[in-house]
Short mmCIF file of C-alpha atoms in Angstrom, two decimals:
data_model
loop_
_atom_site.label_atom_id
_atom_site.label_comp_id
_atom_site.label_asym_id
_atom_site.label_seq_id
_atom_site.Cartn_x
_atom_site.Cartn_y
_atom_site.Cartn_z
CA UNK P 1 -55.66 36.35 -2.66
CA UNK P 2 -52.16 36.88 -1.49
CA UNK P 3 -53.24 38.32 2.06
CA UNK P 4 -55.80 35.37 2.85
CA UNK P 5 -52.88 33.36 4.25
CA UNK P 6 -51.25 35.87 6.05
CA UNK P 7 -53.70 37.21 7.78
CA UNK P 8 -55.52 33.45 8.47
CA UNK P 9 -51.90 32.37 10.23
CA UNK P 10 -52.16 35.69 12.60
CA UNK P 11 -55.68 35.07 13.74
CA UNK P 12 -54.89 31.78 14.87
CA UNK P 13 -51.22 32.58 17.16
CA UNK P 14 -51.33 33.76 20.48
CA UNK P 15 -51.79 37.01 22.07
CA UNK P 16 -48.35 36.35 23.34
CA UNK P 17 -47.07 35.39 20.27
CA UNK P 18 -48.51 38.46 18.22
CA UNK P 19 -47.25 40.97 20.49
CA UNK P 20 -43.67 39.12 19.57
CA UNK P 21 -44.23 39.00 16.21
CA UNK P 22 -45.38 42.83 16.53
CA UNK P 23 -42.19 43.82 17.90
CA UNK P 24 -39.68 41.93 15.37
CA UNK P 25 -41.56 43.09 12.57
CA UNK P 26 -40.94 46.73 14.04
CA UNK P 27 -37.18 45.56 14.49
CA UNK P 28 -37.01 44.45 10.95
CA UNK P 29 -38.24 47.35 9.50
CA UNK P 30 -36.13 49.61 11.55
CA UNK P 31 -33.06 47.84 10.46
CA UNK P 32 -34.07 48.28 6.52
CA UNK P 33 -34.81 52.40 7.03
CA UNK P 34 -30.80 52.64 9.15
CA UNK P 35 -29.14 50.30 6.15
CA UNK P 36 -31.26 52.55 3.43
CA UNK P 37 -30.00 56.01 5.11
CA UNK P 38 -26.20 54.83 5.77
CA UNK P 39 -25.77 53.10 2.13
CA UNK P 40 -24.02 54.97 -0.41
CA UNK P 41 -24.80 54.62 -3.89
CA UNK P 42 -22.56 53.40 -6.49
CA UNK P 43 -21.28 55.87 -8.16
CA UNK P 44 -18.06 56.10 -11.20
CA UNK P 45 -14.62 56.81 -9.68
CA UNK P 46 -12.97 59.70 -10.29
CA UNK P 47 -10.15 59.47 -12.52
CA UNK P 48 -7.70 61.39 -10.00
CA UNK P 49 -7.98 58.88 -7.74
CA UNK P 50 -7.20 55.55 -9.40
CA UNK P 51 -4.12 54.59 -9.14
CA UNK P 52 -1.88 54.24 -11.91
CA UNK P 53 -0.38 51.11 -13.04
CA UNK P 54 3.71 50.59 -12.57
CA UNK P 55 4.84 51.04 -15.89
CA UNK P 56 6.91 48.28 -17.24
CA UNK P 57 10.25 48.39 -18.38
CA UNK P 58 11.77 46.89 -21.29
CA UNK P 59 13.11 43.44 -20.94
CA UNK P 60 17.06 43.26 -21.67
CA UNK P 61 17.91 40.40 -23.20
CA UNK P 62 21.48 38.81 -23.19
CA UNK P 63 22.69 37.67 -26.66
CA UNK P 64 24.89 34.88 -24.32
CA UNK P 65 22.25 33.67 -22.25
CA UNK P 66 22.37 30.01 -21.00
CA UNK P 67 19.76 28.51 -19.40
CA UNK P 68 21.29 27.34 -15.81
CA UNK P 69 19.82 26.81 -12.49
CA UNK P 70 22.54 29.08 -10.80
CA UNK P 71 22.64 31.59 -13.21
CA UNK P 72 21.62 33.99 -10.74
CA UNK P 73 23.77 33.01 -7.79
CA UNK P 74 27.31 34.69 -7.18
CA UNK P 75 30.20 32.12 -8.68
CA UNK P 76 31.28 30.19 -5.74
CA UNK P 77 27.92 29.53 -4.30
CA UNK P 78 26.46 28.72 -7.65
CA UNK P 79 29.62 26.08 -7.83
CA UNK P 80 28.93 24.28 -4.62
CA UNK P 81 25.45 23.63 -5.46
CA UNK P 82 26.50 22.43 -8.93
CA UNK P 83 28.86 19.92 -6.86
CA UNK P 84 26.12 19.08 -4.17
CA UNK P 85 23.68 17.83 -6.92
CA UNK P 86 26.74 16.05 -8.55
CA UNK P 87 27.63 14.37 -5.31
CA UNK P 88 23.81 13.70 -4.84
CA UNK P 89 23.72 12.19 -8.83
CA UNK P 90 26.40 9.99 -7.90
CA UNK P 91 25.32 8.43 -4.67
CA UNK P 92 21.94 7.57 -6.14
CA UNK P 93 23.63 5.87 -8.74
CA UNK P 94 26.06 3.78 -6.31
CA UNK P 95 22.77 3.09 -4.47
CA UNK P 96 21.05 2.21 -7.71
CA UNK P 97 24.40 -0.24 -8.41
CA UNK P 98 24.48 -1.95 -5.08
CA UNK P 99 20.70 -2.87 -5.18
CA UNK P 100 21.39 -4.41 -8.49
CA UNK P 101 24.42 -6.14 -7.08
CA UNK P 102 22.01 -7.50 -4.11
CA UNK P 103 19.26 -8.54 -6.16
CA UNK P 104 21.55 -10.39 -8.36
CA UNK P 105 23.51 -12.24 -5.99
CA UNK P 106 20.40 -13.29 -4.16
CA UNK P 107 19.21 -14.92 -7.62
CA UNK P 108 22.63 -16.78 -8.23
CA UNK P 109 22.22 -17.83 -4.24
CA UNK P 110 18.58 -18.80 -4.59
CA UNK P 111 19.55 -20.99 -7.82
CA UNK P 112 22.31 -22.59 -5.84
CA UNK P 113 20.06 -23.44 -2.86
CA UNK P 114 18.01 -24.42 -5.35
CA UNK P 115 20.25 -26.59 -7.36
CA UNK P 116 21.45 -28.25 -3.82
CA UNK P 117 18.11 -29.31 -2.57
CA UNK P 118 17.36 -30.88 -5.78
CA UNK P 119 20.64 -33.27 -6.11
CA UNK P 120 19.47 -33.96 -2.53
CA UNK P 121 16.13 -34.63 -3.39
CA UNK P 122 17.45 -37.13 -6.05
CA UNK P 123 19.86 -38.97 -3.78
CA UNK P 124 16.98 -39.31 -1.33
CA UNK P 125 15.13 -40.66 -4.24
CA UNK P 126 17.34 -42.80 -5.37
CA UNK P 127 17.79 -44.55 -1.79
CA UNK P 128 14.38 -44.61 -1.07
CA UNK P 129 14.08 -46.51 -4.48
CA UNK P 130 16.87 -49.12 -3.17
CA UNK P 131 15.54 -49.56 -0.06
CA UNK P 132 12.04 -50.22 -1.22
CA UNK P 133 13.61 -52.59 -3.97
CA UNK P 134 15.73 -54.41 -1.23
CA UNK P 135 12.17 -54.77 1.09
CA UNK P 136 10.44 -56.26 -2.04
CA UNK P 137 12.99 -59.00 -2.91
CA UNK P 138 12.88 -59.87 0.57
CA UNK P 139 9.63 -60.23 0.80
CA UNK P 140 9.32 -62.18 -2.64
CA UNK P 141 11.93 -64.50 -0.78
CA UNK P 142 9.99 -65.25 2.46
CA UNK P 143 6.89 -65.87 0.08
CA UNK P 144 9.17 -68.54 -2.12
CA UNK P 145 10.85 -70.11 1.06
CA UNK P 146 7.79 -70.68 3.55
CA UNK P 147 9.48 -71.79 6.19
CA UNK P 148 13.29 -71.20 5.50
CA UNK P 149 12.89 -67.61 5.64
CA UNK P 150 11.09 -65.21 7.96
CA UNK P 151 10.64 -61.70 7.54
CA UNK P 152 8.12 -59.03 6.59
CA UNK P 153 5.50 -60.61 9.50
CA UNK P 154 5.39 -63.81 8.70
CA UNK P 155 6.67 -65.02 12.08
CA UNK P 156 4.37 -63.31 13.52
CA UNK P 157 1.62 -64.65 11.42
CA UNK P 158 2.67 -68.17 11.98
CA UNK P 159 2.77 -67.89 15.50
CA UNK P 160 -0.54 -66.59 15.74
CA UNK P 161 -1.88 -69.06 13.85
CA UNK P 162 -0.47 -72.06 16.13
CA UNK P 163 -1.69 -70.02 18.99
CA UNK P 164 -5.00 -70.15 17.22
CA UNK P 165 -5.27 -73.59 16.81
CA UNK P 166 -3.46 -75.29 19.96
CA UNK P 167 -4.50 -72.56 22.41
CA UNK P 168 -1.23 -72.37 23.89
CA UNK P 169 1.68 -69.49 23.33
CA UNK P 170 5.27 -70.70 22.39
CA UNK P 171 7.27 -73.28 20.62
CA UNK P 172 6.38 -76.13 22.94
#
């Protein structure tokens, strides 16, 4: 059953292409034989040649021991870099202090602007309120005095009116 397909798929390539097919099959199999003779099998090393681990030495511990960054590091170097992270601590603390500083003062400035433009807002209220106030007694006078007073248009309404009804524009 297994060779039906094989041999069904041969039949039905070309001369040209079976004479290819010949000759990479015969490549193939030539490759497998040189891999089978060159491979070596695997086999158990022999103990001679392993190499043999470094043996370790014992540890020696210091009773004094202090954990330190520069405990390794001859005196004076170890010193400078113990005075470079010091100088480094400090600066980022300045620079810590100073944007604290800024954002502070910009609140107290902020509240001040704000504190400013609010009295101004209230005086600007507050004259807005008398101006409107003076505009409506004015008005409440020109409606009491007809003709005595004139103000908030109502020359301009009167005159309109006469032109209306004489036809002609001005006092005469």
């Amino acid at each position: 059953a297994k060779g039906k397909g094989k041999g069904r798929a041969r039949r039905s390539l070309s001369p040209a292409l079976l004479v290819l097919h010949g000759s990479v099959l015969e490549g193939c199999e030539a490759a497998m034989d040189r891999c089978l003779r060159v491979r070596k099998p695997l086999q158990w090393q022999e103990e001679g040649k392993v190499e043999r681990m470094v043996q370790s030495l014992v540890p020696s511990f210091d009773d004094n021991y202090t954990v330190k960054k520069d405990s390794t590091l001859e005196k004076s170097v170890a010193m400078e870099k113990k005075l470079l992270r010091q100088v480094k601590r400090e600066k980022k603390g300045a620079e810590r202090e100073l944007r604290r500083d800024a954002e502070f003062l910009a609140r107290e400035r902020d509240r001040d602007n704000r504190e400013a433009e609010d009295a101004r807002r209230a005086i600007r209220k507050k004259n807005l309120a008398w101006m409107e106030d003076q505009a409506g007694t004015f008005n409440q006078q020109v409606r009491i005095d007809k003709g005595a007073l004139t103000g908030a248009g109502s020359s301009i309404k009167k005159s309109a009116a006469a032109v209306l009804k004489t036809g002609k524009r001005g006092s005469t």
